[in-house]
Coordinates of C-alpha atoms in Angstrom, one line a residue:
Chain A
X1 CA 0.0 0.0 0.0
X2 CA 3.0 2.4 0.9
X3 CA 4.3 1.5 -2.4
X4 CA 2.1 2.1 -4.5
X5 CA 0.5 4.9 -2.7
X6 CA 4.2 6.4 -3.2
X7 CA 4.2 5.3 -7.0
X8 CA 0.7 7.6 -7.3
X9 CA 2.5 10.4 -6.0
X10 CA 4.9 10.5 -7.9
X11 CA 2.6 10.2 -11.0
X12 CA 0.7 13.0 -9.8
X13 CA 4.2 15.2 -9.3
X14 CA 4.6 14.1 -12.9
X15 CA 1.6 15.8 -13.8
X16 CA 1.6 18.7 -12.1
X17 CA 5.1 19.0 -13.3
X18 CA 4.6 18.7 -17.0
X19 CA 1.9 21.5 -16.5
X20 CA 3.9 23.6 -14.4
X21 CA 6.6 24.1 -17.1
X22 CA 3.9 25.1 -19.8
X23 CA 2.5 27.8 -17.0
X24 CA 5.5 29.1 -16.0
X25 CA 7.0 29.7 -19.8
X26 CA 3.4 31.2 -20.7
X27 CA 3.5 34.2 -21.8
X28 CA 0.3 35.5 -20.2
X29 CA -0.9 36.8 -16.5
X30 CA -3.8 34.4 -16.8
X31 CA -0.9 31.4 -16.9
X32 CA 0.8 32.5 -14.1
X33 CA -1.9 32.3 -11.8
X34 CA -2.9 29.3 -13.3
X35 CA 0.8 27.9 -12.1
X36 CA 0.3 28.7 -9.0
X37 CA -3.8 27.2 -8.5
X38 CA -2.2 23.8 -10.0
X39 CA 0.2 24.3 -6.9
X40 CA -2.3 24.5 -4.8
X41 CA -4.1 21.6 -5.7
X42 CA -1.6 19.6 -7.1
X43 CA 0.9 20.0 -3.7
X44 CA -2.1 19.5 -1.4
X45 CA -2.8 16.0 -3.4
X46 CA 0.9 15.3 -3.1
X47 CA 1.9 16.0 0.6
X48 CA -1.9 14.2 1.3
X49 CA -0.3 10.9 -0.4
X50 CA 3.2 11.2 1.3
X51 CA 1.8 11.8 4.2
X52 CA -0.2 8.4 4.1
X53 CA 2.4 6.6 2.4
X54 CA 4.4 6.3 5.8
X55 CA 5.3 9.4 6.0
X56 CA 5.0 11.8 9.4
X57 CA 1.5 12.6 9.7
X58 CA 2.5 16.5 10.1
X59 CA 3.1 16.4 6.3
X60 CA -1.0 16.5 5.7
X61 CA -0.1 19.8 7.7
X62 CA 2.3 20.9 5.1
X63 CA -0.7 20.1 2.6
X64 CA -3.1 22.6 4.5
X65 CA -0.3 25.7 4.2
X66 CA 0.0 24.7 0.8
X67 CA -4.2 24.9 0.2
X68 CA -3.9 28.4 2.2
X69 CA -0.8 30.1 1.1
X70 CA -0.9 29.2 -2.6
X71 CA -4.8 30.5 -3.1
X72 CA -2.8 34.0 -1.3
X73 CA -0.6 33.6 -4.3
X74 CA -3.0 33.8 -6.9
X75 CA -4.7 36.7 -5.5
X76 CA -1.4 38.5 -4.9
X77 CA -0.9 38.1 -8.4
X78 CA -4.7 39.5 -9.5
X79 CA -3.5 42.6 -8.4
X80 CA -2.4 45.1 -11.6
X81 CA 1.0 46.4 -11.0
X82 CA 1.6 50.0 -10.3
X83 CA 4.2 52.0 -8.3
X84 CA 2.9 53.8 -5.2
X85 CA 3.8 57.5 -5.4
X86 CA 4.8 58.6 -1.8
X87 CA 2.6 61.8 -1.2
X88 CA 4.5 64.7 -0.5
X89 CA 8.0 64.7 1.3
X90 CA 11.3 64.2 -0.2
X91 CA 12.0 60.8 -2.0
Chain B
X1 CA -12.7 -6.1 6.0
X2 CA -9.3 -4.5 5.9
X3 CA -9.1 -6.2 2.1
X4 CA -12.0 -4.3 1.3
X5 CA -10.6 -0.9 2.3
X6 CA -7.5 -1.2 0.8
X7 CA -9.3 -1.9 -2.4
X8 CA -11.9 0.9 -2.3
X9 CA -8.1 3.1 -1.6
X10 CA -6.3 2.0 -4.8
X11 CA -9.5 2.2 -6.6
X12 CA -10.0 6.0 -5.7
X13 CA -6.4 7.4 -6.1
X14 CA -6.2 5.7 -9.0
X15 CA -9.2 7.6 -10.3
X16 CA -8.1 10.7 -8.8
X17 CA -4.6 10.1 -10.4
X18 CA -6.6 9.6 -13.6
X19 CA -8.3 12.5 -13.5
X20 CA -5.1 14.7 -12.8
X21 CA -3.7 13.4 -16.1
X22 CA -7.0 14.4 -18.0
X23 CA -6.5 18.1 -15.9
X24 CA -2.9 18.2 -17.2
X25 CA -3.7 16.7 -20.7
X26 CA -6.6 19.9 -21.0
X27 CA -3.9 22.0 -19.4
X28 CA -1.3 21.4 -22.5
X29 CA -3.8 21.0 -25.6
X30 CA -6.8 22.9 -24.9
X31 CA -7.4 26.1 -27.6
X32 CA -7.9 28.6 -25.3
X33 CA -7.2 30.5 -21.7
X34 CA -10.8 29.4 -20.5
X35 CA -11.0 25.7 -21.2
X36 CA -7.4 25.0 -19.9
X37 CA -9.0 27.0 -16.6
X38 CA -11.6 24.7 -17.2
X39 CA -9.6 21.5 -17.3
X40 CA -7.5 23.3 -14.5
X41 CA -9.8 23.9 -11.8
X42 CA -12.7 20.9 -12.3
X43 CA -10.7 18.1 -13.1
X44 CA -7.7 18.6 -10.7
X45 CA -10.2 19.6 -7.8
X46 CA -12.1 16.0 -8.5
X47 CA -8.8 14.5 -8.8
X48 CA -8.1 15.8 -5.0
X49 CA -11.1 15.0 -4.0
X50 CA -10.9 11.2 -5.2
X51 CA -7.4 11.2 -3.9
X52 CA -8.8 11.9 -0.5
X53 CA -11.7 10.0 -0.4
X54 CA -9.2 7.3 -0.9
X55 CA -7.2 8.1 1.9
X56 CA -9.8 8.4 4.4
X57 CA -9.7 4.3 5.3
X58 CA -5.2 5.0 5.3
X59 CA -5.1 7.3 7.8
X60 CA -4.7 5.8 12.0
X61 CA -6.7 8.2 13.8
X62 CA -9.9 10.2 13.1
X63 CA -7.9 13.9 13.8
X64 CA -6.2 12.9 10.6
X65 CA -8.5 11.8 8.9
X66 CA -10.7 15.1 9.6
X67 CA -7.5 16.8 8.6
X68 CA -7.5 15.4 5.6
X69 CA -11.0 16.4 4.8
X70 CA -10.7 19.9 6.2
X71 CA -7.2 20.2 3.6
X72 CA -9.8 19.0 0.6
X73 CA -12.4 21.8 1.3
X74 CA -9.9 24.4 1.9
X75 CA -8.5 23.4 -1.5
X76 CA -12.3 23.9 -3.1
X77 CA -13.1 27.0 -1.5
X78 CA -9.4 28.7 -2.4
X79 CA -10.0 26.9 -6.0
X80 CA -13.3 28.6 -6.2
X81 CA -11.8 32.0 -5.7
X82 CA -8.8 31.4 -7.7
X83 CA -10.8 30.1 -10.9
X84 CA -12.9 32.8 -10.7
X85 CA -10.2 35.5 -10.5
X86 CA -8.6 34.0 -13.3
X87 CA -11.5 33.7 -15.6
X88 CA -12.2 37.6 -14.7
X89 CA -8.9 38.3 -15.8
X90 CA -9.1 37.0 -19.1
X91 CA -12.7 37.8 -20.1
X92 CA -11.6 41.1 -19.7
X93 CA -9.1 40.4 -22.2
X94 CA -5.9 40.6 -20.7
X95 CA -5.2 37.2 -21.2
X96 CA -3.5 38.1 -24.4
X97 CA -1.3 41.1 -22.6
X98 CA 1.5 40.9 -21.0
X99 CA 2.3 39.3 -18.2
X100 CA 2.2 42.4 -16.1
Chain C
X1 CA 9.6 3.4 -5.7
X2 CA 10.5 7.2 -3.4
X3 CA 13.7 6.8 -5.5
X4 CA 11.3 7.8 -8.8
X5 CA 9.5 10.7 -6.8
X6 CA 12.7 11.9 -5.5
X7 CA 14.7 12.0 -8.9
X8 CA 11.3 13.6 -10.4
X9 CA 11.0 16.1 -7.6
X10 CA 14.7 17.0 -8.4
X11 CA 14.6 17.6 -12.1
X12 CA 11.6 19.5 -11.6
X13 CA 13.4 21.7 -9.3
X14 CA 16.7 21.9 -11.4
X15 CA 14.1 22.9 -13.7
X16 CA 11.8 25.3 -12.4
X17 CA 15.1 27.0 -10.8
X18 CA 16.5 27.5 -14.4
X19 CA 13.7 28.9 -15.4
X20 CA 13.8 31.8 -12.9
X21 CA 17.6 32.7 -14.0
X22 CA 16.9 32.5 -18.2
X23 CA 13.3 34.0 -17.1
X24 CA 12.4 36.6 -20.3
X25 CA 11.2 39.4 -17.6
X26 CA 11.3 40.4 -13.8
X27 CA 7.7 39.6 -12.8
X28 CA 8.6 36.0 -14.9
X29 CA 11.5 35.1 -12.8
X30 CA 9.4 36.2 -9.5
X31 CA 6.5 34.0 -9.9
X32 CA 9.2 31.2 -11.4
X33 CA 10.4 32.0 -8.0
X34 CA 7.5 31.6 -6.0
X35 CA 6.8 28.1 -7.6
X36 CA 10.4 27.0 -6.8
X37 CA 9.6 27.8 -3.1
X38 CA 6.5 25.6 -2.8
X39 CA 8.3 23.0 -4.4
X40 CA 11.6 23.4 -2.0
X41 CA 8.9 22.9 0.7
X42 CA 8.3 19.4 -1.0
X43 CA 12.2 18.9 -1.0
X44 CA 12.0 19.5 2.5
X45 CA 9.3 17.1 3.3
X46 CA 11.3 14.1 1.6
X47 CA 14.1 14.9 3.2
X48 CA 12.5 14.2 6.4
X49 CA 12.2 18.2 7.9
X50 CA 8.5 18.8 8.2
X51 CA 9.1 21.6 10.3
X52 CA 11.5 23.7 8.0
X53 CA 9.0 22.5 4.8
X54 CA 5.9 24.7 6.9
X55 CA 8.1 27.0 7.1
X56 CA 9.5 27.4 3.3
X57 CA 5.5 26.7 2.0
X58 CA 4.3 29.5 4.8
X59 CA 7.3 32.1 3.7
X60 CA 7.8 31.2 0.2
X61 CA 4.7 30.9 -1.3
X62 CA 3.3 33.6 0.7
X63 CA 5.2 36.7 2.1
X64 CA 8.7 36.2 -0.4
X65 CA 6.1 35.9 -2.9
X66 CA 4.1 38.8 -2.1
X67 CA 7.1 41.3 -1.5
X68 CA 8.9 40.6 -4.8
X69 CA 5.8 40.8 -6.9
X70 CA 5.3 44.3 -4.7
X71 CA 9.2 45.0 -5.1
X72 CA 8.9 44.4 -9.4
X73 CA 6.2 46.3 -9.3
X74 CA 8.3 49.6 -8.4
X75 CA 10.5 49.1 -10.4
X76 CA 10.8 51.0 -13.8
X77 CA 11.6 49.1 -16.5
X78 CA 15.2 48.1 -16.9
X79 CA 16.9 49.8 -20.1
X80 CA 20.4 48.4 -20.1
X81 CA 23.0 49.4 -22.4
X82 CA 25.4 46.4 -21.9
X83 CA 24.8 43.5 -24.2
X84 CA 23.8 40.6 -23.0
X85 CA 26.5 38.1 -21.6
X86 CA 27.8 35.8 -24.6
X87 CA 27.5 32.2 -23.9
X88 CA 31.7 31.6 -22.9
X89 CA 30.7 34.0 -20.2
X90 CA 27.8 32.2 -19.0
X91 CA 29.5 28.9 -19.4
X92 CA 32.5 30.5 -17.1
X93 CA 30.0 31.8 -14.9
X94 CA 28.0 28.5 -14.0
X95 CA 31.1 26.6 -13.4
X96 CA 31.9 27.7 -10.0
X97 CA 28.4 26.8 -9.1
X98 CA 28.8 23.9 -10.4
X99 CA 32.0 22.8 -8.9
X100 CA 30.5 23.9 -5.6
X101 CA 27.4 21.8 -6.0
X102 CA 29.6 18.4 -6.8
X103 CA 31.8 19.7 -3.9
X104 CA 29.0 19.4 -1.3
X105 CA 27.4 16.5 -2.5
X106 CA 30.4 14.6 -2.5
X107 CA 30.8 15.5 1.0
X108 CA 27.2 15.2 2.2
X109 CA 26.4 11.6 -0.1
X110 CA 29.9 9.9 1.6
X111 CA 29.5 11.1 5.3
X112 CA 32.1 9.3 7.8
X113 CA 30.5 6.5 9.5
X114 CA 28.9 6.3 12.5
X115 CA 28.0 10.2 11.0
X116 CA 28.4 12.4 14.0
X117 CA 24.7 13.5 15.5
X118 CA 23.6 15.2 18.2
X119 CA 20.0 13.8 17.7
X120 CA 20.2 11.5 21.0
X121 CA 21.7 14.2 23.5
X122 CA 19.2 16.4 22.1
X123 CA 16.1 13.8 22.6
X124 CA 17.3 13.1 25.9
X125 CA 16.6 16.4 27.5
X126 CA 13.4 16.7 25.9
X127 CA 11.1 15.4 28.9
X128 CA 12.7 18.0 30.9
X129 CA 11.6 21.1 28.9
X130 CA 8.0 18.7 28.6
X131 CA 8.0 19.2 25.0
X132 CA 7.9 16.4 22.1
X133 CA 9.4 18.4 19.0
X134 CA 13.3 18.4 19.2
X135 CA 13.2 21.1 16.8
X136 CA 11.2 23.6 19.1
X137 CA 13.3 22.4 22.3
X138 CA 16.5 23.0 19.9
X139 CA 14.2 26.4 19.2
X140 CA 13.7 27.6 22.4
X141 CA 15.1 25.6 25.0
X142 CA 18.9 24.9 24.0
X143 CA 19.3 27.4 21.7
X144 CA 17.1 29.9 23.0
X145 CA 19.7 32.8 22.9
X146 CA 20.4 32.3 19.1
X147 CA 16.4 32.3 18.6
X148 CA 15.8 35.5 20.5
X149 CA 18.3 37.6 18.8
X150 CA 16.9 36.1 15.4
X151 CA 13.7 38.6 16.5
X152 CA 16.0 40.8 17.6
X153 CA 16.8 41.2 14.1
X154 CA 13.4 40.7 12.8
X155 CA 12.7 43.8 13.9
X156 CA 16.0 45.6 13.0
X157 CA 15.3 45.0 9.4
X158 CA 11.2 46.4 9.8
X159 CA 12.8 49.3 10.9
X160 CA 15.7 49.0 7.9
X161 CA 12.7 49.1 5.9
X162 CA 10.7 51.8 7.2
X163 CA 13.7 53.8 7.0
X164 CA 13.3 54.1 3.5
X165 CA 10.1 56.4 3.9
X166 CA 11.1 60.3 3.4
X167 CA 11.8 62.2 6.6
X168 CA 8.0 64.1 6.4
X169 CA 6.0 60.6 6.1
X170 CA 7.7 58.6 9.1
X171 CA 5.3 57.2 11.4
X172 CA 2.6 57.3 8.3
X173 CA 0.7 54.5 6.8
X174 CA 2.3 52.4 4.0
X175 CA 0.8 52.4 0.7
X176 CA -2.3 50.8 -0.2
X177 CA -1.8 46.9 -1.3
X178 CA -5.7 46.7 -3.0
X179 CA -5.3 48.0 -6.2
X180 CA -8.7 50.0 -6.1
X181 CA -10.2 47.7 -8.2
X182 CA -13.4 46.1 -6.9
X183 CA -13.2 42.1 -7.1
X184 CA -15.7 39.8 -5.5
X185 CA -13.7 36.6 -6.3
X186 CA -10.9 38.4 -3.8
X187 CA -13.5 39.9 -1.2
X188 CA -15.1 36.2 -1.1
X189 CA -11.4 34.5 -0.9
X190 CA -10.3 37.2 1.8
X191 CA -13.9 36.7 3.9
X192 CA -13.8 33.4 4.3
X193 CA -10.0 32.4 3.9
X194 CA -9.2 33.9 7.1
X195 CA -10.9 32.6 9.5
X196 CA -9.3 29.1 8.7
X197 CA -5.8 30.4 7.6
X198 CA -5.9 31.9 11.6
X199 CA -7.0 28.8 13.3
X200 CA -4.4 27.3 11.0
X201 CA -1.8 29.2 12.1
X202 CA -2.3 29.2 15.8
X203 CA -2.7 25.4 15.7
X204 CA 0.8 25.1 14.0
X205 CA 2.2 27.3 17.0
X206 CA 0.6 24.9 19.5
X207 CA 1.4 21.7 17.7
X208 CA 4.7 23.1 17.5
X209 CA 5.4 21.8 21.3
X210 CA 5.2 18.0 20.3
X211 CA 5.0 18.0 16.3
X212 CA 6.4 20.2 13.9
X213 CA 5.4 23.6 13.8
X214 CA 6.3 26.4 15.7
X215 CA 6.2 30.5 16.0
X216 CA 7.3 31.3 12.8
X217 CA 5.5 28.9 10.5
X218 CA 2.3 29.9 12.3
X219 CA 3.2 33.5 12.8
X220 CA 3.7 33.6 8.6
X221 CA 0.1 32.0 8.2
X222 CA -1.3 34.7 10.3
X223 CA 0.7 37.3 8.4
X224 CA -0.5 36.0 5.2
X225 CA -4.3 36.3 6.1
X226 CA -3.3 40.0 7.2
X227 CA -2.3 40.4 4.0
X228 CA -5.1 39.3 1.8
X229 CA -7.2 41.0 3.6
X230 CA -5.4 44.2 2.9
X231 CA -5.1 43.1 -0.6
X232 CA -8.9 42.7 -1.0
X233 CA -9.2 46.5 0.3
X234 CA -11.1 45.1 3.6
X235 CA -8.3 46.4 5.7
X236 CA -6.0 49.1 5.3
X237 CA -2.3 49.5 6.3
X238 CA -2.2 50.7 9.7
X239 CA 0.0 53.4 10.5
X240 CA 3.3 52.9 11.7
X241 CA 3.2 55.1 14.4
X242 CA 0.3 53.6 15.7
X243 CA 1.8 53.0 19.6
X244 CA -0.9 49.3 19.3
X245 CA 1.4 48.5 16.1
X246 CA 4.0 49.1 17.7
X247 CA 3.7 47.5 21.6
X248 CA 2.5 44.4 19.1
X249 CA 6.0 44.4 17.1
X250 CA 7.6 44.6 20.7
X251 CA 6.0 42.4 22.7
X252 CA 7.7 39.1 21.4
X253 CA 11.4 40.1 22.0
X254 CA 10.5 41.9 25.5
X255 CA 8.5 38.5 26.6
X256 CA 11.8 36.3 25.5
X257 CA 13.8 38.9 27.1
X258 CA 11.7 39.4 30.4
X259 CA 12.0 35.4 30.5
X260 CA 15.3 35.2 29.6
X261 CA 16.3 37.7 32.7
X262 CA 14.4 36.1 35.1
X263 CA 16.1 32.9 34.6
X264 CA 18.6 34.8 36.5
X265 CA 16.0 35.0 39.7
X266 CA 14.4 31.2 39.4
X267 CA 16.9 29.3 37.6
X268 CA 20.8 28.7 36.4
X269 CA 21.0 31.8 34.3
X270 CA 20.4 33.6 31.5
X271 CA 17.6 32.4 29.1
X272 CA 17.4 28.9 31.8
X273 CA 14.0 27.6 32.5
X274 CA 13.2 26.5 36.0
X275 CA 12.5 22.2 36.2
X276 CA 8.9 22.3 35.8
X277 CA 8.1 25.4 34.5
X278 CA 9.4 25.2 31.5
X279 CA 6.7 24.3 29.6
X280 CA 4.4 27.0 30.4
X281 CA 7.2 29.6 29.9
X282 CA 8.3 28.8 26.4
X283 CA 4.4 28.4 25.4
X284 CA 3.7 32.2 27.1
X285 CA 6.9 33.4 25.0
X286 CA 5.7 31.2 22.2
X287 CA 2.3 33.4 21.5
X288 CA 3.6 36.1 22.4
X289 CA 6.4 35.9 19.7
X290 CA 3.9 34.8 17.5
X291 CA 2.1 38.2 17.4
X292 CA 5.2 39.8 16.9
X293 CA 6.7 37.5 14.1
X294 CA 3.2 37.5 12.3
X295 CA 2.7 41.6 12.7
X296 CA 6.3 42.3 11.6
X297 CA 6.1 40.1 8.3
X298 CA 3.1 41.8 7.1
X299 CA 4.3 45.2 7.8
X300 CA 8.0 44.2 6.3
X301 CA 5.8 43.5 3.0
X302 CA 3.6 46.2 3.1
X303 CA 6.9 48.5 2.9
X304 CA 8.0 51.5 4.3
X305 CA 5.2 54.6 4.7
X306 CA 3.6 56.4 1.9
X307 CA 1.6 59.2 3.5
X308 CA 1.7 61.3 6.4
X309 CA 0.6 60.1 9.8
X310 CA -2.9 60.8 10.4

């Protein structure tokens, strides 16, 4: 069961991998934050299958930060970019 | 009874494995920004949630296993927003700008 | 069959980090970047450190992220006047690298056998200090000194950055991080992501005692829900002036400090924790570094002030 539960995870890395590299050499915004949903999902499902593969239980933690912090990602990047002025005073 | 469960486990991650394939297979060939969200967002989502499902019978204690779950909706409701950014962002039509 | 993850999590990496150097443009290489961190987390979860691997997915995916993407934002466009480097120059360039790379694995793939470890003097204390995590007893316990001047400097470089606010806007609030544009996908995300991502975080603090977590991983959670919340316009940088703000940034250090003293009145010495209380010391200075950890990385990102103090 640990084997093969291993075996799906890396299969699913595989995946998410493959997709990752077309993302990140995208050209568009839209890409980007795609790369970074598919790291959401994609890590969660991997730390969730190391974690029950026989790994330390703690890893399904590392699988929650990812869900959390990687949606933050995506909305960081939703933001259009501009440079703040600073109002008045002396740069 | 233990047969049983370990069954019902390589039968779901396989399916959810299966359906991250399809997600990165619509990822690579579909035409446009909206269906690759599309393949994105349902199909790796479903593939999380199979994956889970499958894990549910793995896991020693019921604190992981309710972790496990609580990981899977968190992963929906951040999906949710994402997708939804995203898919603002192109129908606008900036999809086709640059990256900034 | 880990040998087949652990070769593909490698390439991908090798990958992914080659990416953010031959990346076509700034914001490229940053969001290159951010992906490399999430999957260095992964790295850090095979190689058996669940505790560092919160950390790098708390840090890297969300406040490194969030401040580069802030920090390309400002900047104007680069217009360089040097040529690109030719590829002999490249070529020269990545062999140091290189060389070091094979360096250190040689040396870290044939350690000298038995390979020296401190593992079992440090597990044998750990009943004394009542905590199960060796890596928060290394944390605060034997290490406490090096771990309180870590804040210490925490909060030298918020004040590094707020220095670079002009001499008429100190104390002021820092610029806005929505970007005025009204998004319900983002007000939905930063309505209901919170809640969890601060459970979340203050459960990694308190799992921190026997499992890994700890004060920073959970103080960068509760940072990164600060920050999509300002993000989504629901909150707005407070001012720096603000004496709350600032008793908040404070209060970690001076709670490790305060302990740290009066280990001179109840125990050995400096930074010692009495037999028995030690447990319920390192968890006070635990939240209250926390709040301090979590309130300086949000303000670090949010940057130095942009208008005058109200």
């Amino acid at each position: 069961m640990a084997e093969f539960l291993a075996a799906a995870a890396a299969f699913v890395l595989a995946c998410v991998g493959l997709a990752l590299v077309r993302l990140l050499r995208g050209p568009t915004a839209a890409d980007s934050m795609m790369a970074a949903q598919l790291l959401d999902t994609g890590g969660a499902a991997i730390c969730l299958l190391l974690a029950a593969s026989g790994g330390h239980e703690a890893i399904a933690d590392v699988g929650l930060t990812f869900a959390v912090l990687a949606a933050l990602a995506v909305a960081a990047l939703s933001l259009r970019v501009r440079s703040p002025k600073p109002e008045g005073g002396k740069p | 009874m233990s047969l049983l469960l370990d069954t019902a486990t390589v039968l779901l991650v396989l399916a959810g494995a299966f359906f991250f394939l399809a997600g990165t297979v619509g990822l690579l060939r579909f035409p446009d920004a909206l269906s690759r969200l599309h393949a994105l967002t349902k199909a790796d989502t479903l593939g999380l949630g199979l994956i889970v499902l499958g894990l549910l019978p793995q896991m020693g204690s019921l604190p992981a296993a309710l972790k496990l779950v609580l990981a899977w909706l968190l992963v929906q409701l951040a999906s949710a927003g994402a997708s939804q950014l995203i898919a603002r962002l192109i129908h606008a039509g900036d999809a086709n700008g640059p990256r900034s | 069959m880990m040998g087949v993850f652990d070769i593909a999590l490698a390439l991908l990496v090798l990958g992914v980090a080659l990416m953010v150097v031959n990346a076509a443009e700034t914001r490229a290489a940053v969001i290159a970047f951010i992906a490399l961190g999430l999957l260095l987390a992964l790295v850090w979860v095979r190689l058996g450190s669940v505790d560092v691997a919160l950390t790098e997915a708390a840090i890297g995916g969300g406040a490194t992220g969030i401040l580069l993407l802030r920090a390309c934002g400002r900047l104007r466009p680069s217009v360089s006047d040097t040529p690109q480097p030719g590829l002999g120059v490249r070529a020269a360039a990545s062999a140091l690298p290189t060389l070091l790379t094979i360096a250190i694995a040689s040396v870290v793939l044939s350690p000298p056998t038995p390979a020296p470890s401190l593992a079992e003097a440090a597990a044998e204390a750990l009943p004394d200090l009542g905590l199960g995590n060796p890596v928060t007893a290394v944390l605060l316990g034997y290490r406490a000194l090096d771990t309180l001047l870590e804040k210490v400097v925490l909060l030298l470089a918020l004040v590094g950055v707020w220095s670079l606010t002009s001499d008429g806007l100190w104390g002021g609030a820092p610029a806005e991080l929505a970007d005025g544009a009204a998004k319900p996908p983002l007000l939905l995300l930063a309505r209901l992501l919170p809640p969890f991502g601060v459970v979340a975080g203050i459960y990694l603090v308190w799992a921190g005692a026997d499992h890994p977590g700890g004060t920073f991983q959970g103080g960068a959670m509760l940072a990164g829900m600060w920050l999509l919340a300002m993000m989504a316009g629901l909150a707005a940088p407070p001012d720096t002036g603000n004496p709350r703000l600032r008793f908040a940034l404070f209060v970690g250090p001076a709670a490790f400090l305060l302990v740290g003293f009066a280990g001179f009145l109840i125990a050995d010495g400096f930074l010692a924790y009495p037999p028995g209380l030690a447990k319920p010391l390192i968890v006070a200075v635990e939240a209250a570094l926390t709040l301090s950890i979590a309130v300086i990385i949000a303000l670090m990102v949010a940057g130095p002030a942009m208008k005058a103090p109200r």
